[in-house]
């Protein structure tokens, strides 16, 4: 039995597509532009198109490139690099602030640190000696039996 709810997929928006500078009939996504330009440039060897020195995906005719270089949005990166004092930074600097506190995280805590060996010896924790010879393991198990019997009397 087929479901009556059919999903419809919206067609891609034509506003997100960019026209190729070599052939205006080519419409492509901005993420595919750089790849497409290398392929399309081979198909149009006689076109007199020039790449922008600030962004390789900006391609203009020889007559229009000078006006583009003056208004290219990627030019600001070069200007900021050449004259770092004259232009404002690309991102505003974070405000510096100090928080006064009486806590000292580097100081030792006022309590004793945890000793797992002492805890295991004073509570009902089953331990297994590792790396000891059989006679030492036998003695250890006997001591543990006595310890559990003494604690269970309370």
JSON list of C-alpha atoms in Angstrom, two decimals:
[
{"chain": "A", "resi": 1, "resn": "UNK", "atom": "CA", "xyz": [0.00, 0.00, 0.00]},
{"chain": "A", "resi": 2, "resn": "UNK", "atom": "CA", "xyz": [1.48, 3.32, -1.03]},
{"chain": "A", "resi": 3, "resn": "UNK", "atom": "CA", "xyz": [1.47, 6.34, 1.21]},
{"chain": "A", "resi": 4, "resn": "UNK", "atom": "CA", "xyz": [-0.82, 9.19, 0.23]},
{"chain": "A", "resi": 5, "resn": "UNK", "atom": "CA", "xyz": [1.59, 11.78, 1.63]},
{"chain": "A", "resi": 6, "resn": "UNK", "atom": "CA", "xyz": [3.94, 12.67, -1.19]},
{"chain": "A", "resi": 7, "resn": "UNK", "atom": "CA", "xyz": [6.95, 14.82, -0.50]},
{"chain": "A", "resi": 8, "resn": "UNK", "atom": "CA", "xyz": [7.63, 17.64, -2.90]},
{"chain": "A", "resi": 9, "resn": "UNK", "atom": "CA", "xyz": [11.09, 19.00, -3.38]},
{"chain": "A", "resi": 10, "resn": "UNK", "atom": "CA", "xyz": [11.33, 22.68, -4.19]},
{"chain": "A", "resi": 11, "resn": "UNK", "atom": "CA", "xyz": [13.33, 23.50, -7.30]},
{"chain": "A", "resi": 12, "resn": "UNK", "atom": "CA", "xyz": [16.61, 25.30, -6.70]},
{"chain": "A", "resi": 13, "resn": "UNK", "atom": "CA", "xyz": [16.28, 29.05, -6.46]},
{"chain": "A", "resi": 14, "resn": "UNK", "atom": "CA", "xyz": [17.50, 30.91, -9.56]},
{"chain": "A", "resi": 15, "resn": "UNK", "atom": "CA", "xyz": [18.70, 33.74, -7.33]},
{"chain": "A", "resi": 16, "resn": "UNK", "atom": "CA", "xyz": [21.55, 31.60, -5.97]},
{"chain": "A", "resi": 17, "resn": "UNK", "atom": "CA", "xyz": [23.02, 30.92, -9.40]},
{"chain": "A", "resi": 18, "resn": "UNK", "atom": "CA", "xyz": [25.81, 33.00, -10.96]},
{"chain": "A", "resi": 19, "resn": "UNK", "atom": "CA", "xyz": [26.31, 33.61, -14.66]},
{"chain": "A", "resi": 20, "resn": "UNK", "atom": "CA", "xyz": [29.63, 32.50, -16.15]},
{"chain": "A", "resi": 21, "resn": "UNK", "atom": "CA", "xyz": [31.70, 35.48, -17.39]},
{"chain": "A", "resi": 22, "resn": "UNK", "atom": "CA", "xyz": [32.73, 33.53, -20.51]},
{"chain": "A", "resi": 23, "resn": "UNK", "atom": "CA", "xyz": [29.25, 32.36, -21.52]},
{"chain": "A", "resi": 24, "resn": "UNK", "atom": "CA", "xyz": [26.17, 34.00, -19.97]},
{"chain": "A", "resi": 25, "resn": "UNK", "atom": "CA", "xyz": [24.08, 30.91, -20.79]},
{"chain": "A", "resi": 26, "resn": "UNK", "atom": "CA", "xyz": [26.09, 28.97, -18.17]},
{"chain": "A", "resi": 27, "resn": "UNK", "atom": "CA", "xyz": [24.38, 29.27, -14.78]},
{"chain": "A", "resi": 28, "resn": "UNK", "atom": "CA", "xyz": [26.07, 27.68, -11.78]},
{"chain": "A", "resi": 29, "resn": "UNK", "atom": "CA", "xyz": [26.24, 27.68, -8.02]},
{"chain": "A", "resi": 30, "resn": "UNK", "atom": "CA", "xyz": [28.80, 29.98, -6.38]},
{"chain": "A", "resi": 31, "resn": "UNK", "atom": "CA", "xyz": [30.58, 26.98, -4.84]},
{"chain": "A", "resi": 32, "resn": "UNK", "atom": "CA", "xyz": [31.23, 25.52, -8.31]},
{"chain": "A", "resi": 33, "resn": "UNK", "atom": "CA", "xyz": [32.38, 28.77, -9.92]},
{"chain": "A", "resi": 34, "resn": "UNK", "atom": "CA", "xyz": [36.17, 28.32, -9.54]},
{"chain": "A", "resi": 35, "resn": "UNK", "atom": "CA", "xyz": [36.06, 24.79, -10.97]},
{"chain": "A", "resi": 36, "resn": "UNK", "atom": "CA", "xyz": [33.85, 25.86, -13.85]},
{"chain": "A", "resi": 37, "resn": "UNK", "atom": "CA", "xyz": [36.02, 28.86, -14.79]},
{"chain": "A", "resi": 38, "resn": "UNK", "atom": "CA", "xyz": [39.09, 26.69, -15.33]},
{"chain": "A", "resi": 39, "resn": "UNK", "atom": "CA", "xyz": [37.11, 24.40, -17.64]},
{"chain": "A", "resi": 40, "resn": "UNK", "atom": "CA", "xyz": [35.25, 27.15, -19.46]},
{"chain": "A", "resi": 41, "resn": "UNK", "atom": "CA", "xyz": [38.42, 29.24, -20.06]},
{"chain": "A", "resi": 42, "resn": "UNK", "atom": "CA", "xyz": [39.82, 26.36, -22.15]},
{"chain": "A", "resi": 43, "resn": "UNK", "atom": "CA", "xyz": [36.70, 26.41, -24.33]},
{"chain": "A", "resi": 44, "resn": "UNK", "atom": "CA", "xyz": [37.01, 30.18, -24.95]},
{"chain": "A", "resi": 45, "resn": "UNK", "atom": "CA", "xyz": [40.72, 30.73, -25.74]},
{"chain": "A", "resi": 46, "resn": "UNK", "atom": "CA", "xyz": [40.10, 33.80, -27.92]},
{"chain": "A", "resi": 47, "resn": "UNK", "atom": "CA", "xyz": [38.13, 35.75, -25.31]},
{"chain": "A", "resi": 48, "resn": "UNK", "atom": "CA", "xyz": [39.97, 38.74, -23.93]},
{"chain": "A", "resi": 49, "resn": "UNK", "atom": "CA", "xyz": [39.09, 38.18, -20.28]},
{"chain": "A", "resi": 50, "resn": "UNK", "atom": "CA", "xyz": [41.40, 39.05, -17.38]},
{"chain": "A", "resi": 51, "resn": "UNK", "atom": "CA", "xyz": [41.44, 37.75, -13.79]},
{"chain": "A", "resi": 52, "resn": "UNK", "atom": "CA", "xyz": [41.18, 40.19, -10.89]},
{"chain": "A", "resi": 53, "resn": "UNK", "atom": "CA", "xyz": [44.44, 40.29, -8.87]},
{"chain": "A", "resi": 54, "resn": "UNK", "atom": "CA", "xyz": [42.49, 40.12, -5.60]},
{"chain": "A", "resi": 55, "resn": "UNK", "atom": "CA", "xyz": [40.09, 37.25, -6.37]},
{"chain": "A", "resi": 56, "resn": "UNK", "atom": "CA", "xyz": [40.68, 34.65, -9.08]},
{"chain": "A", "resi": 57, "resn": "UNK", "atom": "CA", "xyz": [36.94, 34.12, -9.63]},
{"chain": "A", "resi": 58, "resn": "UNK", "atom": "CA", "xyz": [36.45, 37.76, -10.68]},
{"chain": "A", "resi": 59, "resn": "UNK", "atom": "CA", "xyz": [36.90, 37.77, -14.47]},
{"chain": "A", "resi": 60, "resn": "UNK", "atom": "CA", "xyz": [36.32, 40.90, -16.54]},
{"chain": "A", "resi": 61, "resn": "UNK", "atom": "CA", "xyz": [37.07, 42.15, -20.01]},
{"chain": "A", "resi": 62, "resn": "UNK", "atom": "CA", "xyz": [40.28, 44.12, -20.55]},
{"chain": "A", "resi": 63, "resn": "UNK", "atom": "CA", "xyz": [38.31, 47.37, -20.67]},
{"chain": "A", "resi": 64, "resn": "UNK", "atom": "CA", "xyz": [36.36, 46.75, -17.44]},
{"chain": "A", "resi": 65, "resn": "UNK", "atom": "CA", "xyz": [39.16, 45.37, -15.24]},
{"chain": "A", "resi": 66, "resn": "UNK", "atom": "CA", "xyz": [40.53, 48.78, -14.18]},
{"chain": "A", "resi": 67, "resn": "UNK", "atom": "CA", "xyz": [37.16, 49.95, -12.85]},
{"chain": "A", "resi": 68, "resn": "UNK", "atom": "CA", "xyz": [36.68, 46.63, -11.06]},
{"chain": "A", "resi": 69, "resn": "UNK", "atom": "CA", "xyz": [40.10, 46.82, -9.37]},
{"chain": "A", "resi": 70, "resn": "UNK", "atom": "CA", "xyz": [39.11, 50.17, -7.86]},
{"chain": "A", "resi": 71, "resn": "UNK", "atom": "CA", "xyz": [35.90, 48.81, -6.33]},
{"chain": "A", "resi": 72, "resn": "UNK", "atom": "CA", "xyz": [36.74, 45.14, -5.73]},
{"chain": "A", "resi": 73, "resn": "UNK", "atom": "CA", "xyz": [35.50, 44.06, -2.27]},
{"chain": "A", "resi": 74, "resn": "UNK", "atom": "CA", "xyz": [38.53, 41.79, -1.84]},
{"chain": "A", "resi": 75, "resn": "UNK", "atom": "CA", "xyz": [40.91, 44.73, -2.22]},
{"chain": "A", "resi": 76, "resn": "UNK", "atom": "CA", "xyz": [40.37, 45.63, 1.45]},
{"chain": "A", "resi": 77, "resn": "UNK", "atom": "CA", "xyz": [42.42, 42.59, 2.52]},
{"chain": "A", "resi": 78, "resn": "UNK", "atom": "CA", "xyz": [45.44, 43.89, 0.60]},
{"chain": "A", "resi": 79, "resn": "UNK", "atom": "CA", "xyz": [44.97, 47.44, 1.85]},
{"chain": "A", "resi": 80, "resn": "UNK", "atom": "CA", "xyz": [44.69, 46.20, 5.42]},
{"chain": "A", "resi": 81, "resn": "UNK", "atom": "CA", "xyz": [47.93, 44.24, 4.95]},
{"chain": "A", "resi": 82, "resn": "UNK", "atom": "CA", "xyz": [49.85, 47.16, 3.43]},
{"chain": "A", "resi": 83, "resn": "UNK", "atom": "CA", "xyz": [48.53, 49.86, 5.79]},
{"chain": "A", "resi": 84, "resn": "UNK", "atom": "CA", "xyz": [47.48, 48.14, 9.03]},
{"chain": "A", "resi": 85, "resn": "UNK", "atom": "CA", "xyz": [47.33, 51.43, 10.97]},
{"chain": "A", "resi": 86, "resn": "UNK", "atom": "CA", "xyz": [45.16, 53.37, 8.53]},
{"chain": "A", "resi": 87, "resn": "UNK", "atom": "CA", "xyz": [42.23, 50.97, 8.13]},
{"chain": "A", "resi": 88, "resn": "UNK", "atom": "CA", "xyz": [40.06, 49.55, 10.90]},
{"chain": "A", "resi": 89, "resn": "UNK", "atom": "CA", "xyz": [40.59, 45.84, 11.60]},
{"chain": "A", "resi": 90, "resn": "UNK", "atom": "CA", "xyz": [38.40, 43.33, 9.76]},
{"chain": "A", "resi": 91, "resn": "UNK", "atom": "CA", "xyz": [36.87, 42.22, 13.05]},
{"chain": "A", "resi": 92, "resn": "UNK", "atom": "CA", "xyz": [36.45, 44.49, 16.06]},
{"chain": "A", "resi": 93, "resn": "UNK", "atom": "CA", "xyz": [38.88, 43.74, 18.86]},
{"chain": "A", "resi": 94, "resn": "UNK", "atom": "CA", "xyz": [37.49, 42.07, 21.94]},
{"chain": "A", "resi": 95, "resn": "UNK", "atom": "CA", "xyz": [37.12, 44.29, 24.96]},
{"chain": "A", "resi": 96, "resn": "UNK", "atom": "CA", "xyz": [39.55, 43.50, 27.74]},
{"chain": "A", "resi": 97, "resn": "UNK", "atom": "CA", "xyz": [38.13, 43.05, 31.21]},
{"chain": "A", "resi": 98, "resn": "UNK", "atom": "CA", "xyz": [39.45, 41.72, 34.50]},
{"chain": "A", "resi": 99, "resn": "UNK", "atom": "CA", "xyz": [37.41, 39.90, 37.08]},
{"chain": "A", "resi": 100, "resn": "UNK", "atom": "CA", "xyz": [38.61, 40.21, 40.66]},
{"chain": "A", "resi": 101, "resn": "UNK", "atom": "CA", "xyz": [38.37, 36.99, 42.66]},
{"chain": "A", "resi": 102, "resn": "UNK", "atom": "CA", "xyz": [39.65, 35.67, 45.95]},
{"chain": "A", "resi": 103, "resn": "UNK", "atom": "CA", "xyz": [39.93, 32.10, 44.67]},
{"chain": "A", "resi": 104, "resn": "UNK", "atom": "CA", "xyz": [43.37, 30.66, 44.08]},
{"chain": "A", "resi": 105, "resn": "UNK", "atom": "CA", "xyz": [43.15, 27.54, 41.96]},
{"chain": "A", "resi": 106, "resn": "UNK", "atom": "CA", "xyz": [46.88, 26.91, 42.25]},
{"chain": "A", "resi": 107, "resn": "UNK", "atom": "CA", "xyz": [46.78, 26.59, 46.05]},
{"chain": "A", "resi": 108, "resn": "UNK", "atom": "CA", "xyz": [46.58, 23.11, 47.57]},
{"chain": "A", "resi": 109, "resn": "UNK", "atom": "CA", "xyz": [43.14, 22.09, 48.86]},
{"chain": "A", "resi": 110, "resn": "UNK", "atom": "CA", "xyz": [42.58, 22.23, 52.64]},
{"chain": "A", "resi": 111, "resn": "UNK", "atom": "CA", "xyz": [41.76, 18.51, 52.76]},
{"chain": "A", "resi": 112, "resn": "UNK", "atom": "CA", "xyz": [43.98, 15.50, 52.32]},
{"chain": "A", "resi": 113, "resn": "UNK", "atom": "CA", "xyz": [44.07, 13.96, 48.88]},
{"chain": "A", "resi": 114, "resn": "UNK", "atom": "CA", "xyz": [42.37, 10.64, 48.21]},
{"chain": "A", "resi": 115, "resn": "UNK", "atom": "CA", "xyz": [44.42, 7.53, 48.92]},
{"chain": "A", "resi": 116, "resn": "UNK", "atom": "CA", "xyz": [42.78, 4.52, 47.22]},
{"chain": "A", "resi": 117, "resn": "UNK", "atom": "CA", "xyz": [45.03, 2.02, 49.01]},
{"chain": "A", "resi": 118, "resn": "UNK", "atom": "CA", "xyz": [43.96, 3.28, 52.47]},
{"chain": "A", "resi": 119, "resn": "UNK", "atom": "CA", "xyz": [40.30, 3.30, 51.41]},
{"chain": "A", "resi": 120, "resn": "UNK", "atom": "CA", "xyz": [40.44, -0.30, 50.17]},
{"chain": "A", "resi": 121, "resn": "UNK", "atom": "CA", "xyz": [42.10, -1.48, 53.37]},
{"chain": "A", "resi": 122, "resn": "UNK", "atom": "CA", "xyz": [39.45, 0.09, 55.61]},
{"chain": "A", "resi": 123, "resn": "UNK", "atom": "CA", "xyz": [36.33, -0.92, 53.61]},
{"chain": "A", "resi": 124, "resn": "UNK", "atom": "CA", "xyz": [34.82, -4.06, 52.10]},
{"chain": "A", "resi": 125, "resn": "UNK", "atom": "CA", "xyz": [36.64, -3.97, 48.78]},
{"chain": "A", "resi": 126, "resn": "UNK", "atom": "CA", "xyz": [37.82, -7.17, 47.14]},
{"chain": "A", "resi": 127, "resn": "UNK", "atom": "CA", "xyz": [41.40, -6.80, 46.01]},
{"chain": "A", "resi": 128, "resn": "UNK", "atom": "CA", "xyz": [43.52, -9.02, 43.82]},
{"chain": "A", "resi": 129, "resn": "UNK", "atom": "CA", "xyz": [47.32, -8.86, 44.10]},
{"chain": "A", "resi": 130, "resn": "UNK", "atom": "CA", "xyz": [48.94, -8.70, 40.68]},
{"chain": "A", "resi": 131, "resn": "UNK", "atom": "CA", "xyz": [52.44, -9.89, 39.87]},
{"chain": "A", "resi": 132, "resn": "UNK", "atom": "CA", "xyz": [53.12, -11.65, 43.16]},
{"chain": "A", "resi": 133, "resn": "UNK", "atom": "CA", "xyz": [54.33, -15.25, 43.38]},
{"chain": "A", "resi": 134, "resn": "UNK", "atom": "CA", "xyz": [51.77, -17.91, 44.37]},
{"chain": "A", "resi": 135, "resn": "UNK", "atom": "CA", "xyz": [52.89, -18.07, 48.02]},
{"chain": "A", "resi": 136, "resn": "UNK", "atom": "CA", "xyz": [52.53, -14.28, 48.44]},
{"chain": "A", "resi": 137, "resn": "UNK", "atom": "CA", "xyz": [49.09, -14.38, 46.81]},
{"chain": "A", "resi": 138, "resn": "UNK", "atom": "CA", "xyz": [48.04, -17.17, 49.20]},
{"chain": "A", "resi": 139, "resn": "UNK", "atom": "CA", "xyz": [49.18, -15.12, 52.22]},
{"chain": "A", "resi": 140, "resn": "UNK", "atom": "CA", "xyz": [47.40, -12.03, 50.89]},
{"chain": "A", "resi": 141, "resn": "UNK", "atom": "CA", "xyz": [44.12, -13.92, 50.46]},
{"chain": "A", "resi": 142, "resn": "UNK", "atom": "CA", "xyz": [44.39, -15.27, 53.99]},
{"chain": "A", "resi": 143, "resn": "UNK", "atom": "CA", "xyz": [44.96, -11.76, 55.39]},
{"chain": "A", "resi": 144, "resn": "UNK", "atom": "CA", "xyz": [41.94, -10.53, 53.39]},
{"chain": "A", "resi": 145, "resn": "UNK", "atom": "CA", "xyz": [39.71, -13.31, 54.79]},
{"chain": "A", "resi": 146, "resn": "UNK", "atom": "CA", "xyz": [40.70, -12.35, 58.33]},
{"chain": "A", "resi": 147, "resn": "UNK", "atom": "CA", "xyz": [40.12, -8.66, 57.59]},
{"chain": "A", "resi": 148, "resn": "UNK", "atom": "CA", "xyz": [36.61, -9.33, 56.24]},
{"chain": "A", "resi": 149, "resn": "UNK", "atom": "CA", "xyz": [35.76, -11.54, 59.24]},
{"chain": "A", "resi": 150, "resn": "UNK", "atom": "CA", "xyz": [36.90, -8.81, 61.67]},
{"chain": "A", "resi": 151, "resn": "UNK", "atom": "CA", "xyz": [34.86, -6.13, 59.86]},
{"chain": "A", "resi": 152, "resn": "UNK", "atom": "CA", "xyz": [31.75, -8.32, 59.62]},
{"chain": "A", "resi": 153, "resn": "UNK", "atom": "CA", "xyz": [31.60, -8.71, 63.44]},
{"chain": "A", "resi": 154, "resn": "UNK", "atom": "CA", "xyz": [30.62, -5.06, 63.91]}
]
